[in-house]
């Protein structure tokens, strides 16, 4: 089987996942900046996590990076759909790997350092894991896609 | 579809979608600033200068982590401006999401009957993580322990904790909060007007200082 282009179902999954991630990160960011309490359900760990010392990273609120991350995936995917530019394929392979590693670090912080779980942060970590799985498919077919 | 039509559809959809998400979330989460009509009363827990014209009222929930975070900032601001402002703490237990919020408010009120509201207020926030997850009966035991630690008459505290006076006082605060459409905790009213929760101690200082200057003119 020769693959010249990224199949549509892959593109659609990336778009859907990145949109969900973007909504999630945007909710976290905006609630933070307007000072609203997160609606967290019964577990109640959200504010503990989002108000912790680890909620900022290099001077910026962590979910802002999440917004930028999902937004850059959305934009790259749309540019790819439009232009079928092969450089974008490379970008779509690198971005989810970075996102996944960063999520891994955040999950580690929640489980072992802050000892509280924020469902919105965990949702984002799940989304970046799914994006990584799709990324695996791209890497597997890297040669076929690039040539 | 023509290729430029397709481009407009793609990029327009992308930008429109992003704008829509941001706009919708701002609309949902943005605190709607409201005006508080209830003034200070005899039953309020007040620190600072009671005669002051500048009144800061906080609606708060002892089980809310954001309120705990704010309590240090509030303490710093209030002690700094204590000769200029009156600060009152009111109960707004978010009962639906915090199961011990109601009983913790009652504990503070019961301590208040023995003149140690602020001591209990401090302990409840300080030890929030300990009692927040407990079943109510266990939380009550914890509160009794705190009462002992801050030097309260334990028997009176236990009796007051579930007395109708105490329950009614908490309910009265909640009622005034609902009337003012308080939607989140903590919510601060400065001279009756809701303020956006300050992001830092400096920002809080500035809000208070501006209000003091306004009143001095």
Short mmCIF file of C-alpha atoms in Angstrom, two decimals:
data_model
loop_
_atom_site.label_atom_id
_atom_site.label_comp_id
_atom_site.label_asym_id
_atom_site.label_seq_id
_atom_site.Cartn_x
_atom_site.Cartn_y
_atom_site.Cartn_z
CA UNK A 1 0.00 0.00 0.00
CA UNK A 2 1.41 3.35 -0.88
CA UNK A 3 0.34 6.38 1.07
CA UNK A 4 1.01 9.74 -0.48
CA UNK A 5 -1.20 11.81 1.71
CA UNK A 6 -2.33 11.67 5.31
CA UNK A 7 -5.68 9.78 5.20
CA UNK A 8 -8.80 11.80 5.92
CA UNK A 9 -9.79 9.87 9.02
CA UNK A 10 -6.44 10.74 10.59
CA UNK A 11 -6.88 14.41 9.76
CA UNK A 12 -10.43 14.36 11.11
CA UNK A 13 -9.31 12.70 14.36
CA UNK A 14 -6.52 15.23 14.82
CA UNK A 15 -8.95 18.11 14.26
CA UNK A 16 -11.52 16.72 16.69
CA UNK A 17 -8.97 15.93 19.41
CA UNK A 18 -7.16 19.24 19.09
CA UNK A 19 -10.49 21.11 19.21
CA UNK A 20 -11.49 19.31 22.41
CA UNK A 21 -8.07 20.04 23.88
CA UNK A 22 -8.35 23.66 22.88
CA UNK A 23 -11.79 24.02 24.53
CA UNK A 24 -10.45 22.38 27.70
CA UNK A 25 -7.30 24.54 27.91
CA UNK A 26 -9.26 27.69 27.10
CA UNK A 27 -11.73 26.95 29.90
CA UNK A 28 -8.86 26.55 32.37
CA UNK A 29 -7.10 29.68 31.19
CA UNK A 30 -10.14 31.93 31.19
CA UNK A 31 -11.42 30.71 34.57
CA UNK A 32 -8.00 31.47 35.95
CA UNK A 33 -7.81 34.98 34.59
CA UNK A 34 -11.34 35.96 35.57
CA UNK A 35 -10.76 34.45 39.03
CA UNK A 36 -13.73 32.07 38.89
CA UNK A 37 -13.83 28.82 40.80
CA UNK A 38 -13.71 25.77 38.53
CA UNK A 39 -16.73 23.54 38.55
CA UNK A 40 -15.00 20.38 39.54
CA UNK A 41 -17.53 17.71 40.46
CA UNK A 42 -17.27 15.68 43.65
CA UNK A 43 -13.52 15.05 43.74
CA UNK A 44 -12.77 18.74 44.19
CA UNK A 45 -9.05 18.71 43.39
CA UNK A 46 -9.19 21.25 40.56
CA UNK A 47 -8.51 24.43 42.46
CA UNK A 48 -5.80 22.75 44.50
CA UNK A 49 -4.00 21.96 41.27
CA UNK A 50 -4.75 25.16 39.38
CA UNK A 51 -3.80 27.35 42.34
CA UNK A 52 -0.67 25.40 43.19
CA UNK A 53 2.87 26.68 42.81
CA UNK A 54 3.17 24.44 39.74
CA UNK A 55 0.32 26.12 37.89
CA UNK A 56 2.75 28.51 36.21
CA UNK A 57 5.64 27.50 34.00
CA UNK A 58 8.30 29.95 32.91
CA UNK A 59 6.19 32.86 33.98
CA UNK A 60 2.98 31.81 32.26
CA UNK A 61 -0.07 29.92 33.42
CA UNK A 62 0.33 26.30 32.28
CA UNK A 63 -2.96 26.07 30.39
CA UNK A 64 -1.88 29.00 28.20
CA UNK A 65 0.77 26.64 26.78
CA UNK A 66 -2.00 24.09 26.31
CA UNK A 67 -4.06 26.60 24.32
CA UNK A 68 -1.05 27.50 22.15
CA UNK A 69 -0.23 23.82 21.67
CA UNK A 70 -3.69 22.77 20.54
CA UNK A 71 -4.06 25.90 18.46
CA UNK A 72 -0.78 25.22 16.63
CA UNK A 73 -1.93 21.66 15.87
CA UNK A 74 -5.25 22.96 14.56
CA UNK A 75 -3.58 25.58 12.40
CA UNK A 76 -0.96 23.14 11.02
CA UNK A 77 -3.62 20.57 10.20
CA UNK A 78 -5.74 23.12 8.37
CA UNK A 79 -2.70 24.36 6.44
CA UNK A 80 -1.92 20.76 5.53
CA UNK A 81 -5.47 20.13 4.31
CA UNK A 82 -5.15 23.25 2.18
CA UNK A 83 -1.63 22.87 0.79
CA UNK A 84 -0.65 19.20 1.39
CA UNK A 85 2.74 20.65 2.29
CA UNK A 86 5.10 17.90 3.43
CA UNK A 87 6.92 20.10 5.95
CA UNK A 88 3.68 20.24 7.90
CA UNK A 89 3.74 16.44 8.24
CA UNK A 90 7.03 16.77 10.10
CA UNK A 91 5.51 19.43 12.34
CA UNK A 92 2.52 17.16 13.02
CA UNK A 93 4.95 14.47 14.12
CA UNK A 94 7.00 16.68 16.44
CA UNK A 95 4.22 18.66 18.16
CA UNK A 96 2.29 15.71 19.70
CA UNK A 97 5.54 14.26 21.05
CA UNK A 98 6.32 17.53 22.85
CA UNK A 99 2.73 17.79 24.08
CA UNK A 100 2.78 14.25 25.37
CA UNK A 101 6.03 14.69 27.29
CA UNK A 102 4.78 17.92 28.85
CA UNK A 103 1.48 16.22 29.82
CA UNK A 104 3.43 13.36 31.35
CA UNK A 105 5.28 15.87 33.52
CA UNK A 106 1.98 17.51 34.56
CA UNK A 107 0.39 14.16 35.43
CA UNK A 108 3.48 13.32 37.48
CA UNK A 109 3.10 16.63 39.37
CA UNK A 110 -0.57 15.95 40.10
CA UNK A 111 -0.07 12.39 41.29
CA UNK A 112 3.18 12.65 43.21
CA UNK A 113 3.85 16.28 44.07
CA UNK A 114 0.55 18.14 44.49
CA UNK A 115 -1.39 14.99 45.45
CA UNK A 116 -4.57 16.27 43.87
CA UNK A 117 -6.14 15.62 40.51
CA UNK A 118 -7.79 18.15 38.27
CA UNK A 119 -10.10 16.46 35.78
CA UNK A 120 -9.58 19.14 33.14
CA UNK A 121 -5.82 18.62 33.31
CA UNK A 122 -6.25 14.85 33.12
CA UNK A 123 -8.60 15.25 30.14
CA UNK A 124 -5.93 17.25 28.38
CA UNK A 125 -3.34 14.57 29.18
CA UNK A 126 -5.64 11.90 27.68
CA UNK A 127 -6.12 13.97 24.55
CA UNK A 128 -2.39 14.42 24.11
CA UNK A 129 -1.91 10.68 24.57
CA UNK A 130 -4.43 9.97 21.80
CA UNK A 131 -2.66 12.52 19.60
CA UNK A 132 0.59 10.68 20.26
CA UNK A 133 -1.00 7.40 19.14
CA UNK A 134 -2.03 9.05 15.88
CA UNK A 135 1.46 10.45 15.69
CA UNK A 136 2.81 6.87 15.82
CA UNK A 137 0.84 6.10 12.69
CA UNK A 138 2.41 9.09 10.95
CA UNK A 139 5.91 8.05 12.02
CA UNK A 140 5.31 4.48 10.88
CA UNK A 141 4.35 5.71 7.45
CA UNK A 142 6.87 8.52 7.44
CA UNK A 143 8.72 7.44 4.29
CA UNK A 144 5.57 6.82 2.32
CA UNK A 145 4.19 10.18 3.32
CA UNK A 146 7.29 12.20 2.60
CA UNK A 147 8.20 10.65 -0.78
CA UNK B 1 -16.24 24.23 -4.56
CA UNK B 2 -13.57 26.52 -6.04
CA UNK B 3 -10.15 26.46 -4.49
CA UNK B 4 -10.46 29.97 -3.04
CA UNK B 5 -13.89 29.04 -1.73
CA UNK B 6 -12.36 26.05 -0.07
CA UNK B 7 -9.63 28.23 1.47
CA UNK B 8 -12.16 30.66 2.89
CA UNK B 9 -14.16 27.75 4.28
CA UNK B 10 -11.08 26.17 5.89
CA UNK B 11 -9.40 29.19 7.41
CA UNK B 12 -12.65 30.99 8.12
CA UNK B 13 -13.92 27.91 9.92
CA UNK B 14 -10.70 27.68 11.92
CA UNK B 15 -10.65 31.32 13.01
CA UNK B 16 -14.40 31.42 13.57
CA UNK B 17 -14.21 28.26 15.66
CA UNK B 18 -11.38 29.59 17.80
CA UNK B 19 -13.13 32.92 18.32
CA UNK B 20 -16.41 31.15 19.12
CA UNK B 21 -14.79 28.90 21.74
CA UNK B 22 -13.01 31.78 23.46
CA UNK B 23 -16.10 34.00 23.35
CA UNK B 24 -18.46 31.31 24.64
CA UNK B 25 -16.16 30.40 27.51
CA UNK B 26 -15.66 34.02 28.54
CA UNK B 27 -19.44 34.46 28.50
CA UNK B 28 -19.98 31.38 30.67
CA UNK B 29 -17.22 31.97 33.22
CA UNK B 30 -17.06 35.76 33.47
CA UNK B 31 -18.26 36.81 36.90
CA UNK B 32 -21.19 39.12 36.58
CA UNK B 33 -20.39 41.95 38.92
CA UNK B 34 -23.29 42.64 41.23
CA UNK B 35 -24.19 45.11 43.91
CA UNK B 36 -24.67 44.13 47.50
CA UNK B 37 -27.43 45.92 49.31
CA UNK B 38 -27.05 44.42 52.77
CA UNK B 39 -24.92 46.62 55.00
CA UNK B 40 -22.96 45.48 58.03
CA UNK B 41 -25.01 44.30 60.96
CA UNK B 42 -24.48 43.35 64.59
CA UNK B 43 -24.19 39.70 63.69
CA UNK B 44 -21.33 40.21 61.19
CA UNK B 45 -17.81 39.17 62.06
CA UNK B 46 -15.80 42.32 61.57
CA UNK B 47 -12.15 43.29 61.89
CA UNK B 48 -10.57 46.66 61.31
CA UNK B 49 -12.20 49.98 62.03
CA UNK B 50 -15.91 49.35 62.59
CA UNK B 51 -16.78 53.01 62.12
CA UNK B 52 -15.04 53.22 58.76
CA UNK B 53 -16.94 54.23 55.66
CA UNK B 54 -14.95 51.75 53.62
CA UNK B 55 -16.45 48.32 54.00
CA UNK B 56 -15.00 45.16 52.49
CA UNK B 57 -17.23 42.10 52.67
CA UNK B 58 -16.10 38.63 51.67
CA UNK B 59 -18.45 35.76 50.89
CA UNK B 60 -16.44 32.64 51.40
CA UNK B 61 -16.58 28.89 51.94
CA UNK B 62 -14.17 27.23 54.36
CA UNK B 63 -13.97 24.15 52.13
CA UNK B 64 -13.14 26.08 48.95
CA UNK B 65 -9.42 25.84 48.06
CA UNK B 66 -9.44 29.21 46.30
CA UNK B 67 -10.83 30.78 49.50
CA UNK B 68 -7.99 29.23 51.46
CA UNK B 69 -5.50 30.67 49.00
CA UNK B 70 -7.15 34.07 49.32
CA UNK B 71 -7.30 34.02 53.11
CA UNK B 72 -3.59 34.87 53.43
CA UNK B 73 -3.88 37.77 51.01
CA UNK B 74 -7.02 39.03 52.75
CA UNK B 75 -5.31 38.82 56.12
CA UNK B 76 -2.34 40.83 54.86
CA UNK B 77 -4.53 43.49 53.26
CA UNK B 78 -6.84 43.78 56.24
CA UNK B 79 -4.02 44.10 58.76
CA UNK B 80 -2.34 46.69 56.58
CA UNK B 81 -5.47 48.84 56.23
CA UNK B 82 -7.12 48.04 59.56
CA UNK B 83 -7.32 51.64 60.64
CA UNK B 84 -9.01 52.60 57.36
CA UNK B 85 -11.45 49.82 56.55
CA UNK B 86 -13.94 47.43 58.10
CA UNK B 87 -13.72 43.87 56.86
CA UNK B 88 -16.51 41.33 57.33
CA UNK B 89 -16.50 37.62 56.60
CA UNK B 90 -19.79 36.05 55.52
CA UNK B 91 -20.66 32.43 54.88
CA UNK B 92 -21.45 31.20 51.43
CA UNK B 93 -21.08 27.41 51.68
CA UNK B 94 -21.16 25.76 48.26
CA UNK B 95 -23.12 22.83 49.66
CA UNK B 96 -23.57 21.04 46.36
CA UNK B 97 -19.88 20.58 45.71
CA UNK B 98 -18.41 20.83 49.23
CA UNK B 99 -20.13 18.46 51.61
CA UNK B 100 -18.60 19.86 54.80
CA UNK B 101 -18.99 23.50 53.83
CA UNK B 102 -22.19 23.99 55.82
CA UNK B 103 -21.00 22.34 59.02
CA UNK B 104 -17.64 24.15 58.85
CA UNK B 105 -19.47 27.48 58.62
CA UNK B 106 -21.48 26.42 61.68
CA UNK B 107 -18.25 25.57 63.50
CA UNK B 108 -16.89 29.07 62.88
CA UNK B 109 -20.18 30.63 64.00
CA UNK B 110 -20.23 28.49 67.14
CA UNK B 111 -16.67 29.61 67.93
CA UNK B 112 -17.85 33.18 67.33
CA UNK B 113 -20.38 32.78 70.15
CA UNK B 114 -17.38 32.36 72.45
CA UNK B 115 -15.58 35.31 70.88
CA UNK B 116 -13.15 33.24 68.85
CA UNK B 117 -14.56 33.40 65.33
CA UNK B 118 -11.29 34.51 63.72
CA UNK B 119 -9.25 31.88 65.53
CA UNK B 120 -11.58 29.17 64.20
CA UNK B 121 -11.60 30.83 60.75
CA UNK B 122 -7.80 30.54 60.64
CA UNK B 123 -7.69 26.92 61.83
CA UNK B 124 -10.40 25.81 59.39
CA UNK B 125 -8.49 27.22 56.42
CA UNK B 126 -5.14 26.04 57.71
CA UNK B 127 -6.37 22.46 58.16
CA UNK B 128 -8.78 22.44 55.22
CA UNK B 129 -7.15 19.43 53.58
CA UNK B 130 -7.53 17.37 56.75
CA UNK B 131 -11.28 17.75 57.22
CA UNK B 132 -12.50 18.43 53.67
CA UNK B 133 -12.61 14.78 52.66
CA UNK B 134 -14.00 13.43 55.96
CA UNK B 135 -17.57 12.23 56.42
CA UNK B 136 -19.55 14.85 58.35
CA UNK B 137 -19.49 13.00 61.69
CA UNK B 138 -15.73 12.72 61.54
CA UNK B 139 -15.36 16.36 60.49
CA UNK B 140 -17.38 17.38 63.55
CA UNK B 141 -14.93 15.45 65.73
CA UNK B 142 -12.06 17.29 64.03
CA UNK B 143 -13.78 20.64 64.65
CA UNK B 144 -14.21 19.75 68.32
CA UNK B 145 -10.48 19.10 68.45
CA UNK B 146 -9.77 22.53 66.91
CA UNK B 147 -12.19 24.10 69.40
CA UNK B 148 -10.20 22.60 72.23
CA UNK B 149 -6.92 23.75 70.68
CA UNK B 150 -8.02 27.38 70.48
CA UNK B 151 -9.30 27.29 74.05
CA UNK B 152 -13.07 27.04 73.64
CA UNK B 153 -15.49 25.48 76.10
CA UNK B 154 -15.94 22.21 74.25
CA UNK B 155 -19.35 21.35 75.62
CA UNK B 156 -20.79 24.73 74.75
CA UNK B 157 -19.16 24.53 71.30
CA UNK B 158 -20.75 21.14 70.62
CA UNK B 159 -24.16 22.36 71.72
CA UNK B 160 -23.90 25.58 69.68
CA UNK B 161 -22.61 23.80 66.58
CA UNK B 162 -26.01 22.44 65.68
CA UNK B 163 -28.16 25.01 67.46
CA UNK B 164 -30.87 26.74 65.49
CA UNK B 165 -29.29 30.17 66.13
CA UNK B 166 -26.09 29.10 64.42
CA UNK B 167 -27.84 27.35 61.54
CA UNK B 168 -30.01 30.40 60.97
CA UNK B 169 -27.07 32.80 60.95
CA UNK B 170 -25.34 30.73 58.25
CA UNK B 171 -28.58 30.54 56.30
CA UNK B 172 -29.08 34.31 56.62
CA UNK B 173 -25.63 34.95 55.09
CA UNK B 174 -26.43 32.53 52.28
CA UNK B 175 -29.70 34.29 51.68
CA UNK B 176 -28.02 37.69 51.41
CA UNK B 177 -25.46 36.15 49.03
CA UNK B 178 -28.17 34.68 46.84
CA UNK B 179 -30.00 37.99 46.85
CA UNK B 180 -26.83 39.69 45.59
CA UNK B 181 -26.45 36.84 43.06
CA UNK B 182 -23.08 35.73 44.36
CA UNK B 183 -22.04 32.95 41.98
CA UNK B 184 -18.60 31.89 43.13
CA UNK B 185 -16.31 31.94 46.13
CA UNK B 186 -14.59 33.97 47.27
CA UNK B 187 -16.59 37.04 46.24
CA UNK B 188 -15.60 40.46 47.54
CA UNK B 189 -17.79 43.52 47.83
CA UNK B 190 -16.08 46.84 48.38
CA UNK B 191 -18.59 49.41 49.56
CA UNK B 192 -21.41 47.33 48.14
CA UNK B 193 -19.85 46.84 44.72
CA UNK B 194 -18.50 43.48 43.69
CA UNK B 195 -14.82 43.63 42.69
CA UNK B 196 -13.01 41.26 40.37
CA UNK B 197 -10.90 38.97 42.51
CA UNK B 198 -7.44 40.58 42.68
CA UNK B 199 -4.64 38.43 41.25
CA UNK B 200 -2.06 39.47 43.81
CA UNK B 201 -1.54 41.21 47.11
CA UNK B 202 -0.36 44.33 45.26
CA UNK B 203 -3.47 44.39 43.12
CA UNK B 204 -5.65 44.04 46.21
CA UNK B 205 -3.76 46.87 47.94
CA UNK B 206 -4.33 49.08 44.93
CA UNK B 207 -8.08 48.42 44.83
CA UNK B 208 -8.41 49.33 48.52
CA UNK B 209 -6.09 52.34 48.25
CA UNK B 210 -8.08 53.69 45.29
CA UNK B 211 -11.31 53.34 47.25
CA UNK B 212 -9.82 55.12 50.27
CA UNK B 213 -8.59 57.98 48.06
CA UNK B 214 -11.97 58.24 46.38
CA UNK B 215 -13.61 58.63 49.78
CA UNK B 216 -11.10 61.22 50.98
CA UNK B 217 -11.87 63.61 48.15
#
